[in-house]
Coordinates of C-alpha atoms and ligand atoms in Angstrom, one line a residue:
M1499 CA 86.9 -175.2 42.9
L1500 CA 83.3 -173.7 42.9
R1501 CA 82.4 -172.0 45.9
L1502 CA 78.5 -172.8 45.7
P1503 CA 78.1 -175.8 48.0
L1504 CA 74.6 -174.5 49.2
I1505 CA 73.3 -174.3 45.6
S1506 CA 74.5 -177.6 44.8
F1507 CA 72.9 -179.1 47.6
L1508 CA 69.6 -177.2 46.8
L1509 CA 69.8 -178.4 43.1
A1510 CA 70.6 -182.0 44.0
S1511 CA 67.7 -182.2 46.5
G1512 CA 65.3 -180.6 43.9
L1513 CA 64.6 -177.6 46.0
A1514 CA 65.7 -175.0 43.5
A1515 CA 64.7 -175.0 40.0
L1516 CA 67.2 -172.2 39.2
S1517 CA 70.3 -171.0 40.8
A1518 CA 70.6 -167.2 41.2
S1519 CA 74.5 -167.6 40.7
D1520 CA 76.8 -167.5 37.7
Y1521 CA 80.5 -167.3 37.1
P1522 CA 82.2 -166.1 40.3
Y1523 CA 84.2 -164.0 38.3
R1524 CA 82.2 -161.7 36.2
P1525 CA 83.5 -160.7 32.8
V1526 CA 83.3 -157.1 31.8
P1527 CA 81.2 -157.0 28.6
F1528 CA 82.8 -156.2 25.3
T1529 CA 80.6 -153.2 24.8
S1530 CA 82.3 -151.5 27.9
V1531 CA 85.9 -151.7 26.4
R1532 CA 86.9 -150.0 23.3
L1533 CA 90.2 -150.6 21.6
T1534 CA 91.9 -147.2 20.8
G1535 CA 95.0 -148.1 18.8
G1536 CA 97.6 -150.7 18.3
F1537 CA 97.8 -154.4 17.3
W1538 CA 94.1 -155.4 18.2
Q1539 CA 92.4 -152.3 17.0
Q1540 CA 94.0 -152.6 13.6
K1541 CA 92.9 -156.2 13.3
Q1542 CA 89.3 -155.3 14.7
E1543 CA 89.1 -152.5 12.1
V1544 CA 90.1 -154.7 9.3
N1545 CA 87.5 -157.2 10.5
R1546 CA 84.8 -154.5 10.6
R1547 CA 85.6 -152.9 7.3
V1548 CA 86.7 -155.9 5.3
T1549 CA 85.6 -159.1 6.7
V1550 CA 82.1 -158.5 7.9
P1551 CA 80.9 -157.0 4.6
F1552 CA 83.0 -159.7 2.7
A1553 CA 81.4 -162.6 4.9
L1554 CA 77.8 -161.2 4.4
K1555 CA 78.5 -161.1 0.6
Q1556 CA 79.8 -164.6 0.8
C1557 CA 76.9 -166.0 2.5
E1558 CA 74.6 -164.3 0.0
E1559 CA 76.6 -165.3 -3.2
S1560 CA 77.1 -168.9 -2.1
G1561 CA 73.5 -169.4 -1.7
R1562 CA 73.4 -169.8 2.1
L1563 CA 70.8 -167.0 2.5
K1564 CA 68.8 -168.3 -0.4
N1565 CA 68.3 -171.6 1.2
F1566 CA 66.1 -169.9 3.8
D1567 CA 64.0 -168.3 0.8
L1568 CA 63.7 -171.9 -0.7
A1569 CA 62.5 -173.4 2.5
A1570 CA 59.9 -170.5 2.7
E1571 CA 58.9 -171.1 -0.9
V1572 CA 58.3 -174.8 -0.3
M1573 CA 56.1 -174.1 2.7
R1574 CA 54.1 -171.4 0.7
R1575 CA 53.6 -173.4 -2.4
R1576 CA 52.4 -176.5 -0.4
A1577 CA 50.0 -174.4 1.7
A1578 CA 48.6 -173.0 -1.5
G1579 CA 48.0 -176.7 -2.8
E1580 CA 51.2 -178.0 -4.6
K1581 CA 51.3 -181.1 -2.3
D1582 CA 54.5 -182.6 -3.9
F1583 CA 56.5 -179.6 -4.5
Q1584 CA 59.9 -179.9 -3.0
I1585 CA 63.4 -178.6 -3.8
K1586 CA 66.7 -180.5 -3.5
P1587 CA 69.1 -178.5 -1.4
P1588 CA 71.6 -176.6 -3.5
T1589 CA 74.3 -176.0 -1.2
I1590 CA 76.7 -178.6 0.2
F1591 CA 76.1 -179.0 4.0
P1592 CA 73.0 -179.2 6.2
F1593 CA 74.8 -176.8 8.6
D1594 CA 75.1 -174.1 6.0
D1595 CA 72.5 -172.2 7.8
T1596 CA 75.0 -171.6 10.7
D1597 CA 77.2 -169.4 8.4
A1598 CA 74.6 -166.8 8.0
Y1599 CA 73.8 -167.1 11.9
K1600 CA 77.5 -166.5 12.7
A1601 CA 77.8 -163.6 10.2
I1602 CA 74.8 -162.0 11.9
E1603 CA 76.3 -162.5 15.3
G1604 CA 79.6 -161.0 14.3
A1605 CA 77.9 -158.1 12.6
A1606 CA 75.7 -157.6 15.6
Y1607 CA 78.8 -157.1 17.6
V1608 CA 80.2 -154.5 15.3
L1609 CA 76.8 -152.8 15.5
S1610 CA 77.1 -152.9 19.3
M1611 CA 80.1 -150.8 19.1
Q1612 CA 79.2 -148.5 16.3
R1613 CA 75.9 -147.6 14.7
D1614 CA 75.7 -148.5 11.1
P1615 CA 72.2 -148.1 9.6
A1616 CA 73.0 -149.7 6.4
L1617 CA 74.4 -152.8 8.0
E1618 CA 71.4 -152.9 10.4
A1619 CA 69.1 -152.8 7.5
T1620 CA 70.8 -155.4 5.9
L1621 CA 70.6 -157.6 8.9
D1622 CA 66.8 -156.8 9.3
A1623 CA 66.2 -158.0 5.7
W1624 CA 68.3 -161.3 6.4
I1625 CA 66.3 -162.0 9.8
A1626 CA 63.1 -161.5 8.0
R1627 CA 64.0 -164.2 5.5
I1628 CA 65.2 -166.5 8.1
A1629 CA 62.0 -166.0 10.0
A1630 CA 60.0 -167.0 6.9
A1631 CA 61.8 -170.3 6.7
Q1632 CA 60.6 -171.3 10.2
E1633 CA 57.9 -173.9 10.4
P1634 CA 54.8 -173.2 12.0
D1635 CA 55.8 -175.4 15.1
G1636 CA 59.2 -173.5 15.5
Y1637 CA 61.4 -176.1 13.6
L1638 CA 64.2 -174.3 11.5
Y1639 CA 66.4 -176.3 9.5
T1640 CA 66.2 -175.5 5.7
F1641 CA 67.7 -178.8 4.4
R1642 CA 64.6 -180.5 5.7
T1643 CA 61.9 -177.8 5.1
M1644 CA 63.0 -177.5 1.5
H1645 CA 62.8 -181.2 0.9
P1646 CA 60.2 -182.5 3.4
D1647 CA 59.0 -185.9 1.8
S1648 CA 62.4 -187.5 1.8
P1649 CA 65.7 -186.7 2.9
G1650 CA 67.5 -184.2 0.6
H1651 CA 70.7 -185.0 1.9
K1652 CA 72.4 -188.1 3.2
W1653 CA 72.9 -186.5 6.7
V1654 CA 69.3 -185.6 7.2
G1655 CA 67.2 -188.3 8.8
K1656 CA 63.8 -189.4 7.5
E1657 CA 62.4 -187.9 10.8
R1658 CA 63.4 -184.8 12.7
W1659 CA 66.5 -185.2 15.2
D1660 CA 66.9 -188.9 14.5
L1661 CA 70.3 -188.4 12.9
D1662 CA 71.2 -185.5 15.1
P1663 CA 73.8 -187.5 17.1
E1664 CA 75.3 -188.5 14.0
L1665 CA 75.6 -185.7 11.5
S1666 CA 72.3 -184.0 10.6
H1667 CA 73.4 -180.8 12.7
E1668 CA 69.7 -179.8 13.6
L1669 CA 70.7 -178.9 17.2
Y1670 CA 74.1 -177.2 16.0
N1671 CA 72.1 -175.0 13.6
A1672 CA 69.8 -174.2 16.7
G1673 CA 72.6 -173.2 18.9
H1674 CA 74.3 -171.1 16.5
M1675 CA 71.0 -169.3 15.9
Y1676 CA 70.5 -168.6 19.7
E1677 CA 73.7 -167.0 19.9
A1678 CA 73.0 -164.8 16.8
G1679 CA 69.6 -164.2 17.9
V1680 CA 70.7 -162.7 21.5
A1681 CA 73.7 -160.9 20.0
Y1682 CA 71.3 -159.0 17.7
Y1683 CA 68.7 -158.3 20.4
E1684 CA 71.4 -156.9 22.5
A1685 CA 72.9 -154.8 19.8
T1686 CA 69.7 -153.2 18.5
G1687 CA 66.9 -154.1 21.0
K1688 CA 64.7 -155.6 18.3
R1689 CA 63.1 -159.0 19.2
Q1690 CA 62.4 -160.6 15.9
F1691 CA 65.2 -162.8 15.7
L1692 CA 65.2 -163.5 19.5
D1693 CA 61.5 -164.4 19.0
V1694 CA 62.3 -167.1 16.2
C1695 CA 64.9 -168.4 18.6
L1696 CA 62.4 -168.7 21.5
K1697 CA 59.7 -170.3 19.3
N1698 CA 62.4 -172.8 18.2
A1699 CA 63.5 -173.4 21.9
E1700 CA 59.9 -174.2 22.9
L1701 CA 60.0 -176.9 20.2
L1702 CA 63.0 -178.4 21.6
W1703 CA 61.6 -178.1 25.2
R1704 CA 58.4 -179.9 24.0
T1705 CA 60.4 -182.5 22.2
F1706 CA 63.4 -183.0 24.7
G1707 CA 62.8 -181.2 27.9
E1708 CA 62.6 -183.1 31.2
N1709 CA 64.0 -185.9 29.3
R1710 CA 61.0 -186.7 27.2
R1711 CA 63.5 -187.7 24.7
R1712 CA 67.2 -188.3 25.6
L1713 CA 69.4 -187.5 22.8
A1714 CA 73.0 -186.3 22.5
P1715 CA 73.6 -183.5 20.2
G1716 CA 76.0 -184.6 17.7
H1717 CA 77.9 -181.3 17.1
E1718 CA 77.8 -179.4 20.4
I1719 CA 76.9 -175.8 20.7
V1720 CA 73.2 -175.8 21.5
E1721 CA 74.1 -176.0 25.1
M1722 CA 76.1 -172.8 25.1
G1723 CA 73.3 -171.3 23.0
L1724 CA 70.5 -172.4 25.5
V1725 CA 72.5 -170.9 28.4
R1726 CA 72.4 -167.7 26.5
L1727 CA 68.8 -167.7 26.0
Y1728 CA 68.4 -168.5 29.6
R1729 CA 70.7 -165.4 30.5
T1730 CA 68.7 -163.2 28.5
T1731 CA 65.2 -164.4 29.3
G1732 CA 65.6 -165.8 32.7
D1733 CA 63.6 -168.8 31.9
G1734 CA 65.0 -171.8 33.7
R1735 CA 63.9 -174.2 31.1
W1736 CA 66.7 -173.2 28.8
L1737 CA 69.3 -173.9 31.5
K1738 CA 67.7 -177.2 32.4
L1739 CA 67.7 -178.2 28.8
A1740 CA 71.3 -177.5 28.3
Q1741 CA 72.0 -179.6 31.3
E1742 CA 70.0 -182.5 29.9
F1743 CA 71.8 -182.3 26.7
L1744 CA 75.1 -182.6 28.6
D1745 CA 73.9 -185.6 30.6
A1746 CA 72.4 -187.4 27.6
R1747 CA 76.0 -188.1 26.3
G1748 CA 77.6 -191.5 26.9
P1749 CA 78.2 -193.8 28.6
T1750 CA 78.7 -195.8 25.3
G1751 CA 79.1 -194.4 21.9
K1752 CA 81.8 -192.6 19.7
S1753 CA 84.6 -190.6 20.9
Y1754 CA 84.6 -188.7 17.7
N1755 CA 81.7 -186.5 19.2
Q1756 CA 82.5 -187.1 22.9
Q1757 CA 79.8 -189.6 23.4
H1758 CA 82.0 -192.4 24.7
K1759 CA 81.6 -191.7 28.3
L1760 CA 79.3 -189.6 30.5
V1761 CA 80.6 -186.1 30.3
I1762 CA 81.3 -186.2 34.2
D1763 CA 83.5 -189.1 33.6
Q1764 CA 85.5 -187.6 30.7
D1765 CA 89.0 -187.0 31.5
E1766 CA 90.9 -186.6 28.2
A1767 CA 90.2 -184.4 25.1
V1768 CA 89.2 -186.7 22.1
G1769 CA 87.3 -186.6 19.0
H1770 CA 86.3 -183.6 16.7
A1771 CA 88.2 -180.7 18.4
V1772 CA 85.7 -178.1 17.7
R1773 CA 82.9 -180.1 19.1
A1774 CA 85.1 -181.0 22.1
N1775 CA 85.9 -177.5 22.9
Y1776 CA 82.3 -176.4 22.6
L1777 CA 81.2 -179.2 24.8
Y1778 CA 83.8 -178.1 27.6
S1779 CA 82.8 -174.6 27.3
G1780 CA 79.0 -175.7 27.7
M1781 CA 80.0 -177.8 30.7
A1782 CA 81.8 -174.7 32.3
D1783 CA 78.6 -172.6 31.6
V1784 CA 76.2 -175.1 33.3
A1785 CA 78.7 -175.8 36.2
A1786 CA 78.7 -172.0 36.8
L1787 CA 74.8 -171.5 36.7
T1788 CA 74.1 -174.8 38.7
G1789 CA 76.8 -175.1 40.9
D1790 CA 77.4 -178.7 39.9
A1791 CA 81.1 -179.2 40.5
R1792 CA 81.1 -182.6 38.7
Y1793 CA 81.3 -180.7 35.5
T1794 CA 84.1 -178.5 36.8
A1795 CA 86.0 -181.4 37.8
A1796 CA 85.8 -183.1 34.5
I1797 CA 86.8 -180.2 32.5
A1798 CA 89.8 -179.4 34.8
K1799 CA 91.1 -182.9 34.1
I1800 CA 90.5 -182.6 30.5
W1801 CA 92.3 -179.1 30.5
E1802 CA 95.3 -180.5 32.2
N1803 CA 95.3 -183.3 29.4
V1804 CA 95.2 -180.6 26.6
V1805 CA 97.8 -178.4 28.2
S1806 CA 100.4 -181.0 29.1
K1807 CA 100.0 -183.3 25.9
K1808 CA 97.9 -181.9 23.1
L1809 CA 98.5 -178.1 22.7
Y1810 CA 100.6 -176.9 19.8
L1811 CA 103.1 -174.1 20.6
T1812 CA 100.8 -171.8 18.5
G1813 CA 97.9 -172.6 20.8
G1814 CA 96.2 -174.7 18.1
V1815 CA 94.5 -178.0 19.0
G1816 CA 93.2 -181.0 16.9
A1817 CA 96.3 -182.4 15.4
L1818 CA 94.5 -184.8 13.1
S1819 CA 92.9 -183.9 9.8
D1820 CA 91.1 -187.2 9.8
G1821 CA 87.9 -186.4 11.8
E1822 CA 89.2 -183.0 12.6
A1823 CA 90.2 -184.4 15.8
Y1824 CA 92.6 -184.3 18.8
G1825 CA 95.3 -186.8 18.4
K1826 CA 96.9 -189.0 20.9
D1827 CA 99.0 -187.8 23.7
Y1828 CA 102.1 -186.0 22.4
D1829 CA 101.0 -186.3 18.7
L1830 CA 101.7 -182.8 17.7
R1831 CA 102.9 -183.6 14.1
H1832 CA 104.1 -180.2 12.4
D1833 CA 101.5 -180.6 9.6
G1834 CA 98.7 -180.7 12.3
Y1835 CA 95.3 -179.7 11.3
N1836 CA 94.5 -177.1 14.0
E1837 CA 91.2 -175.8 12.7
T1838 CA 90.7 -172.1 13.2
C1839 CA 87.5 -172.9 15.0
A1840 CA 89.0 -175.3 17.3
A1841 CA 91.5 -172.5 18.2
L1842 CA 88.8 -169.8 19.0
A1843 CA 86.7 -172.5 20.7
L1844 CA 89.8 -173.1 23.0
M1845 CA 89.7 -169.4 23.8
M1846 CA 86.2 -169.6 24.8
W1847 CA 86.8 -172.6 27.1
N1848 CA 90.0 -171.1 28.6
H1849 CA 88.1 -167.9 29.3
R1850 CA 85.3 -169.8 31.2
M1851 CA 88.0 -171.7 33.1
F1852 CA 89.2 -168.4 34.3
L1853 CA 85.8 -167.2 35.2
L1854 CA 85.2 -170.2 37.3
T1855 CA 88.6 -170.2 39.1
G1856 CA 90.2 -166.8 39.0
E1857 CA 93.5 -168.3 37.9
A1858 CA 95.6 -166.6 35.1
K1859 CA 97.1 -169.9 33.6
Y1860 CA 93.9 -170.0 31.7
M1861 CA 94.3 -166.6 30.2
D1862 CA 98.0 -167.5 29.4
V1863 CA 96.6 -170.3 27.0
F1864 CA 94.0 -167.9 25.7
E1865 CA 96.7 -165.3 24.9
R1866 CA 98.9 -167.8 23.1
T1867 CA 96.0 -169.1 21.1
A1868 CA 94.8 -165.5 20.2
Y1869 CA 98.1 -164.2 18.9
N1870 CA 99.1 -167.3 17.0
G1871 CA 96.9 -170.2 16.0
F1872 CA 93.8 -168.3 16.0
L1873 CA 94.8 -165.0 14.3
S1874 CA 96.6 -167.0 11.6
G1875 CA 93.1 -168.0 10.5
V1876 CA 92.6 -164.6 8.5
S1877 CA 94.9 -162.7 6.3
V1878 CA 96.3 -159.2 6.9
S1879 CA 93.8 -158.0 4.2
G1880 CA 90.8 -159.6 6.0
D1881 CA 89.4 -161.5 3.2
R1882 CA 91.5 -164.5 2.7
F1883 CA 91.3 -167.5 5.2
F1884 CA 92.9 -170.6 6.8
Y1885 CA 90.8 -173.5 8.0
P1886 CA 93.8 -175.7 9.0
N1887 CA 96.7 -173.9 10.7
P1888 CA 99.7 -176.3 10.4
L1889 CA 103.1 -175.4 11.7
S1890 CA 104.9 -176.3 8.5
Y1891 CA 104.0 -176.1 4.8
D1892 CA 105.7 -177.4 1.8
G1893 CA 104.7 -174.6 -0.7
V1894 CA 102.2 -176.6 -2.8
A1895 CA 99.9 -178.8 -0.8
K1896 CA 96.2 -178.1 -1.2
N1897 CA 95.7 -178.7 2.4
N1898 CA 93.4 -175.6 3.1
H1899 CA 90.2 -177.5 2.3
G1900 CA 91.3 -178.0 -1.5
H1901 CA 93.3 -174.6 -1.7
A1902 CA 97.0 -174.0 -1.6
G1903 CA 97.4 -171.1 0.7
R1904 CA 94.8 -168.8 2.1
A1905 CA 91.3 -169.0 0.5
P1906 CA 88.5 -166.5 0.1
W1907 CA 85.9 -168.9 1.2
F1908 CA 85.1 -172.5 1.7
G1909 CA 82.4 -175.2 0.8
C1910 CA 82.4 -175.9 4.5
A1911 CA 82.7 -172.2 5.7
C1912 CA 82.7 -172.5 9.5
C1913 CA 86.0 -170.8 10.2
P1914 CA 85.7 -167.4 8.5
P1915 CA 82.4 -166.1 10.2
N1916 CA 83.4 -167.7 13.6
L1917 CA 86.6 -165.8 13.4
M1918 CA 84.8 -162.7 12.5
R1919 CA 82.4 -162.9 15.6
T1920 CA 85.4 -163.7 18.0
L1921 CA 87.5 -160.7 16.8
A1922 CA 84.3 -158.4 16.8
S1923 CA 83.8 -158.9 20.6
L1924 CA 87.6 -159.6 21.7
T1925 CA 87.4 -156.9 24.4
G1926 CA 84.9 -158.9 26.2
Y1927 CA 88.0 -160.9 27.4
F1928 CA 90.0 -158.1 28.8
Y1929 CA 88.6 -157.5 32.3
A1930 CA 86.7 -159.2 34.9
V1931 CA 85.5 -158.4 38.5
R1932 CA 84.9 -160.2 41.7
D1933 CA 83.9 -158.5 44.9
D1934 CA 86.5 -155.6 45.4
S1935 CA 88.9 -157.1 42.9
L1936 CA 89.3 -156.2 39.3
Y1937 CA 91.2 -158.6 36.9
V1938 CA 93.3 -157.2 34.1
N1939 CA 93.8 -160.2 31.6
V1940 CA 94.5 -159.0 28.3
Y1941 CA 96.8 -155.9 27.4
A1942 CA 96.0 -153.7 24.7
A1943 CA 95.8 -149.9 23.9
S1944 CA 92.0 -149.4 25.0
E1945 CA 89.5 -147.7 27.3
G1946 CA 87.2 -149.5 29.4
T1947 CA 84.6 -148.7 32.1
L1948 CA 83.4 -151.0 34.8
K1949 CA 82.3 -151.3 38.4
V1950 CA 84.1 -152.4 41.4
R1951 CA 81.4 -152.8 44.1
D1952 CA 79.6 -149.6 43.5
T1953 CA 82.3 -147.5 42.2
A1954 CA 82.6 -146.8 38.6
V1955 CA 86.2 -147.2 37.4
K1956 CA 87.7 -146.0 34.1
L1957 CA 90.6 -148.1 32.9
T1958 CA 93.1 -146.7 30.1
Q1959 CA 95.8 -148.8 28.8
T1960 CA 98.5 -147.3 26.7
T1961 CA 100.8 -149.9 25.1
D1962 CA 102.3 -151.1 22.0
Y1963 CA 101.8 -154.8 23.2
P1964 CA 102.6 -157.5 21.9
W1965 CA 105.6 -155.6 20.1
S1966 CA 106.6 -154.1 23.4
G1967 CA 106.2 -155.2 26.9
G1968 CA 105.6 -151.9 28.4
V1969 CA 101.8 -151.1 29.6
K1970 CA 100.7 -148.0 31.3
L1971 CA 97.2 -148.8 33.0
A1972 CA 95.6 -145.7 34.2
V1973 CA 93.0 -146.3 37.0
S1974 CA 90.5 -143.7 37.5
P1975 CA 87.7 -144.2 39.9
E1976 CA 84.8 -141.7 39.9
K1977 CA 85.7 -141.0 43.5
P1978 CA 88.5 -142.2 45.6
A1979 CA 87.8 -145.8 46.6
T1980 CA 89.8 -148.6 48.0
F1981 CA 90.0 -151.9 46.0
T1982 CA 92.5 -154.4 44.5
V1983 CA 93.7 -154.2 40.8
R1984 CA 95.1 -157.6 39.9
V1985 CA 97.4 -157.7 36.7
R1986 CA 98.2 -160.8 35.0
I1987 CA 101.8 -161.6 35.0
P1988 CA 102.0 -163.8 31.7
G1989 CA 103.6 -167.1 32.1
W1990 CA 106.1 -166.4 29.4
V1991 CA 107.6 -163.6 31.2
Q1992 CA 108.2 -165.8 34.3
G1993 CA 110.1 -168.4 32.0
K1994 CA 106.9 -170.6 31.3
P1995 CA 105.6 -170.7 27.7
V1996 CA 102.7 -173.0 28.7
P1997 CA 101.4 -173.8 32.2
S1998 CA 102.8 -177.3 31.8
D1999 CA 106.1 -179.1 31.0
L2000 CA 105.1 -179.4 27.4
Y2001 CA 107.4 -176.6 26.1
R2002 CA 110.2 -174.9 28.0
Y2003 CA 112.5 -172.0 27.1
E2004 CA 116.2 -173.0 26.4
S2005 CA 117.5 -170.3 28.6
P2006 CA 114.9 -168.2 30.0
A2007 CA 115.5 -164.5 29.8
T2008 CA 117.1 -163.2 33.0
A2009 CA 115.6 -159.7 32.9
A2010 CA 113.1 -159.1 35.6
W2011 CA 109.6 -158.0 34.8
S2012 CA 108.2 -155.3 37.2
V2013 CA 105.0 -153.7 38.2
R2014 CA 105.1 -150.0 39.5
V2015 CA 102.4 -147.8 40.9
G2016 CA 103.4 -144.1 41.0
G2017 CA 106.8 -145.1 40.1
E2018 CA 107.2 -147.3 43.1
V2019 CA 107.9 -151.0 42.4
V2020 CA 105.2 -153.4 43.8
K2021 CA 107.0 -156.2 45.8
A2022 CA 104.6 -158.9 45.5
S2023 CA 104.9 -162.2 44.0
P2024 CA 102.0 -163.3 41.7
E2025 CA 99.0 -165.1 43.4
N2026 CA 97.3 -167.4 40.9
G2027 CA 99.3 -165.5 38.2
Y2028 CA 98.2 -162.0 39.4
V2029 CA 100.1 -159.4 41.2
A2030 CA 97.5 -157.9 43.5
I2031 CA 97.6 -154.1 44.3
T2032 CA 95.3 -152.8 47.1
R2033 CA 95.0 -149.2 47.9
E2034 CA 92.9 -146.3 47.8
W2035 CA 92.8 -145.4 44.0
R2036 CA 92.2 -141.8 42.9
A2037 CA 91.7 -140.4 39.4
G2038 CA 95.0 -140.0 37.8
D2039 CA 96.6 -142.9 39.5
S2040 CA 98.3 -145.5 37.2
V2041 CA 100.0 -149.0 37.2
E2042 CA 103.1 -149.4 35.0
L2043 CA 104.1 -152.9 33.8
D2044 CA 107.3 -153.9 32.2
F2045 CA 107.5 -157.2 30.6
P2046 CA 110.8 -157.7 29.1
M2047 CA 110.2 -159.5 25.7
G2048 CA 113.1 -162.0 25.1
P2049 CA 113.3 -163.2 22.4
E2050 CA 113.4 -166.8 23.5
K2051 CA 114.3 -170.2 22.1
V2052 CA 111.7 -172.9 22.7
R2053 CA 112.2 -176.7 23.1
G2054 CA 109.4 -179.3 23.1
N2055 CA 109.0 -181.9 25.8
E2056 CA 111.1 -185.1 24.7
Q2057 CA 107.9 -187.0 24.2
I2058 CA 106.9 -184.9 21.4
A2059 CA 108.6 -186.8 18.5
A2060 CA 108.1 -184.0 15.9
T2061 CA 110.1 -181.6 18.0
R2062 CA 113.1 -183.7 19.2
G2063 CA 116.3 -182.0 18.4
Q2064 CA 114.5 -178.7 17.1
E2065 CA 113.8 -175.4 18.5
A2066 CA 111.3 -172.5 17.8
F2067 CA 111.4 -168.8 18.3
E2068 CA 109.1 -166.5 20.3
R2069 CA 109.0 -163.0 21.4
G2070 CA 106.6 -162.2 24.2
P2071 CA 103.4 -164.1 23.3
V2072 CA 104.1 -164.3 19.6
V2073 CA 105.4 -167.4 17.9
Y2074 CA 107.5 -167.0 14.8
C2075 CA 108.1 -169.0 11.6
F2076 CA 110.4 -169.1 8.8
E2077 CA 108.9 -168.4 5.4
Q2078 CA 110.6 -169.0 2.0
A2079 CA 109.2 -165.4 1.0
D2080 CA 112.3 -164.2 3.0
Q2081 CA 115.1 -166.8 2.2
P2082 CA 115.3 -170.4 1.6
L2083 CA 114.2 -172.3 4.7
P2084 CA 117.0 -173.2 7.1
E2085 CA 117.7 -176.8 7.3
A2086 CA 119.3 -176.1 10.7
I2087 CA 120.1 -173.3 13.0
A2088 CA 123.2 -173.2 15.3
D2089 CA 122.6 -173.7 18.9
N2090 CA 124.2 -170.5 19.8
A2091 CA 122.5 -168.5 17.0
K2092 CA 122.2 -164.9 18.0
I2093 CA 118.7 -163.4 17.9
T2094 CA 117.7 -160.0 17.6
A2095 CA 114.1 -158.3 17.3
V2096 CA 113.7 -155.6 14.6
A2097 CA 110.6 -153.5 14.5
R2098 CA 109.2 -153.2 11.1
P2099 CA 106.2 -150.6 11.0
D2100 CA 106.2 -150.7 7.2
F2101 CA 105.9 -154.5 6.9
L2102 CA 102.7 -156.6 7.1
E2103 CA 100.8 -153.8 8.9
S2104 CA 103.5 -153.3 11.3
I2105 CA 105.2 -156.3 13.0
T2106 CA 108.3 -157.0 14.8
V2107 CA 110.5 -159.6 12.9
L2108 CA 113.4 -161.6 14.4
K2109 CA 116.7 -161.9 12.9
V2110 CA 118.0 -165.4 13.8
D2111 CA 121.4 -165.9 12.6
G2112 CA 120.9 -163.4 10.0
L2113 CA 117.8 -165.1 8.8
T2114 CA 114.5 -163.3 8.9
A2115 CA 111.5 -164.9 10.9
V2116 CA 108.1 -163.5 10.8
P2117 CA 105.2 -163.8 13.4
Y2118 CA 103.4 -167.2 12.6
F2119 CA 100.0 -165.4 12.3
A2120 CA 101.3 -163.2 9.4
W2121 CA 102.5 -166.2 7.2
N2122 CA 101.3 -166.7 3.8
N2123 CA 100.4 -163.1 3.1
R2124 CA 103.1 -162.8 0.3
G2125 CA 102.3 -165.7 -2.0
L2126 CA 102.7 -169.4 -1.8
A2127 CA 105.9 -170.3 0.0
P2128 CA 107.1 -173.2 2.2
M2129 CA 107.1 -172.4 5.9
K2130 CA 108.2 -173.8 9.2
V2131 CA 108.0 -173.0 13.0
W2132 CA 110.3 -175.8 14.3
V2133 CA 114.0 -175.9 12.9
S2134 CA 116.7 -178.5 13.8
V2135 CA 119.5 -177.5 16.0
K2136 CA 122.9 -177.8 14.5
E2137 CA 125.3 -180.1 16.5
Ligands
ZN3373 ZN1 86.0 -174.0 11.2

């Protein structure tokens, strides 16, 4: 799939320390695309106004920031002569540091789009506190620094790193820190946090680099973080170390953290779903940068396994609460776990698969997850969260990490700030460019600027997607220029809810989709999921897309025990559910039930509901915003 044979050869023969290459399809950065209205702008605004300040406050109030102060205090007092002084870590998990990093990363993305001196001052103060907790040699992990003489937590090893392959999360913390340090540097041009990251990365290099010590990170993400440091600094050591961490996995170990096989031999999604999806994303990054197609081949197989056997209709993954893990093939139980972090990690991974291959099917999966199993993780109000995202709920279970219904925060708070950073940078998934082709992947009211070859092009989307399937895409080059615009034709409008036989529409709508330019229908069938329009583009030109939106009844593959004899309902990319807030949950629905869509601009920040046999179904992402009530996505079909 990779078109970089020369570079793979050079690397294999040790002739090139560094590849000059990267993803063949280059993403247009989120800072070049601005939402101007509609669905995602409303969500992103709530994220900026509510979720970001809320998460910052939670990190402070829950003691996560204080951990850095305590680590600094221990170092200071010991240096002043109190040789035995140490502090038992007061928060729950050794990875609590990462919530602060993710919050900074999300806030940095907000700053990149809109200056906010008060927010920037807060982050500067946080970064100073984080920097003060860094040990002189670059180590940064508050749970050990607070309590250096003996492990202050059962997951922390006696010596640095020893328990990282298990649960200490030292390298996981580093990975999230690198993501945040780069994000803040890119947002503000300030280096302090980036320099903290680089000092830490130097320590990793001295410890692990060039296989001085072979160790498989227990919770992946340091691989992606190192790649980000590499892209920012051009220092090839960070890419090399990312690759060495990948190659240190397996061939024997636990599948829980993907250490059961060499990564290049893995062919099934197993174990902890967030770790797994971060690993596959890291493999994609390293494949893109090194040209090593063995990683690409492995993640392509793993992707097939997920999409044909382990993907929920909502785009969620990780059926098992036990181990927060992928289940066996076709184990897609309705009360599945589907962690919010696993959903957004699946989006990252699918986007990277697109960037490697230029195939729209990956962005189809991305879209399904974004509108459903990812977005369900945050309330309409922006300050209540789901950690798991099951497809049914009994109305009482405390299945949300001890909470019944959405919670303001968690002891293990990975999901809220992770969701926040994803929403804040969502426009980075919209467009990509390769040679003289421009790829349009996400439909949302927005304005973007990008370059095709040397021509600056402004793209303006006018649409009410996902509530309506009409999209007007104005394509305005600075001067007339010939290039190709490739618009994604979603799988769902072609009768395929997912790029596999895992789900199907009972009777796919017959209304045809269309692409028009200057009022004329473009008569081309999709290639790799895109309709390509090559012409001389001039300011004022536009493409009009019409995607008839169903609604559709969905059936699951017969191999999925949970969905046998049942159906679910979709409209466009949005999956629906029944919630007892509207009426008692239906036991069964007539096979010939009539379904109509009703726009409700007054309801749950403007949604479209479905009327199914007179019953109301609401978008899955919007459930549990009206108090505790039973919910279900799948309903039995009446004989
Ligand atoms: Zn999470």
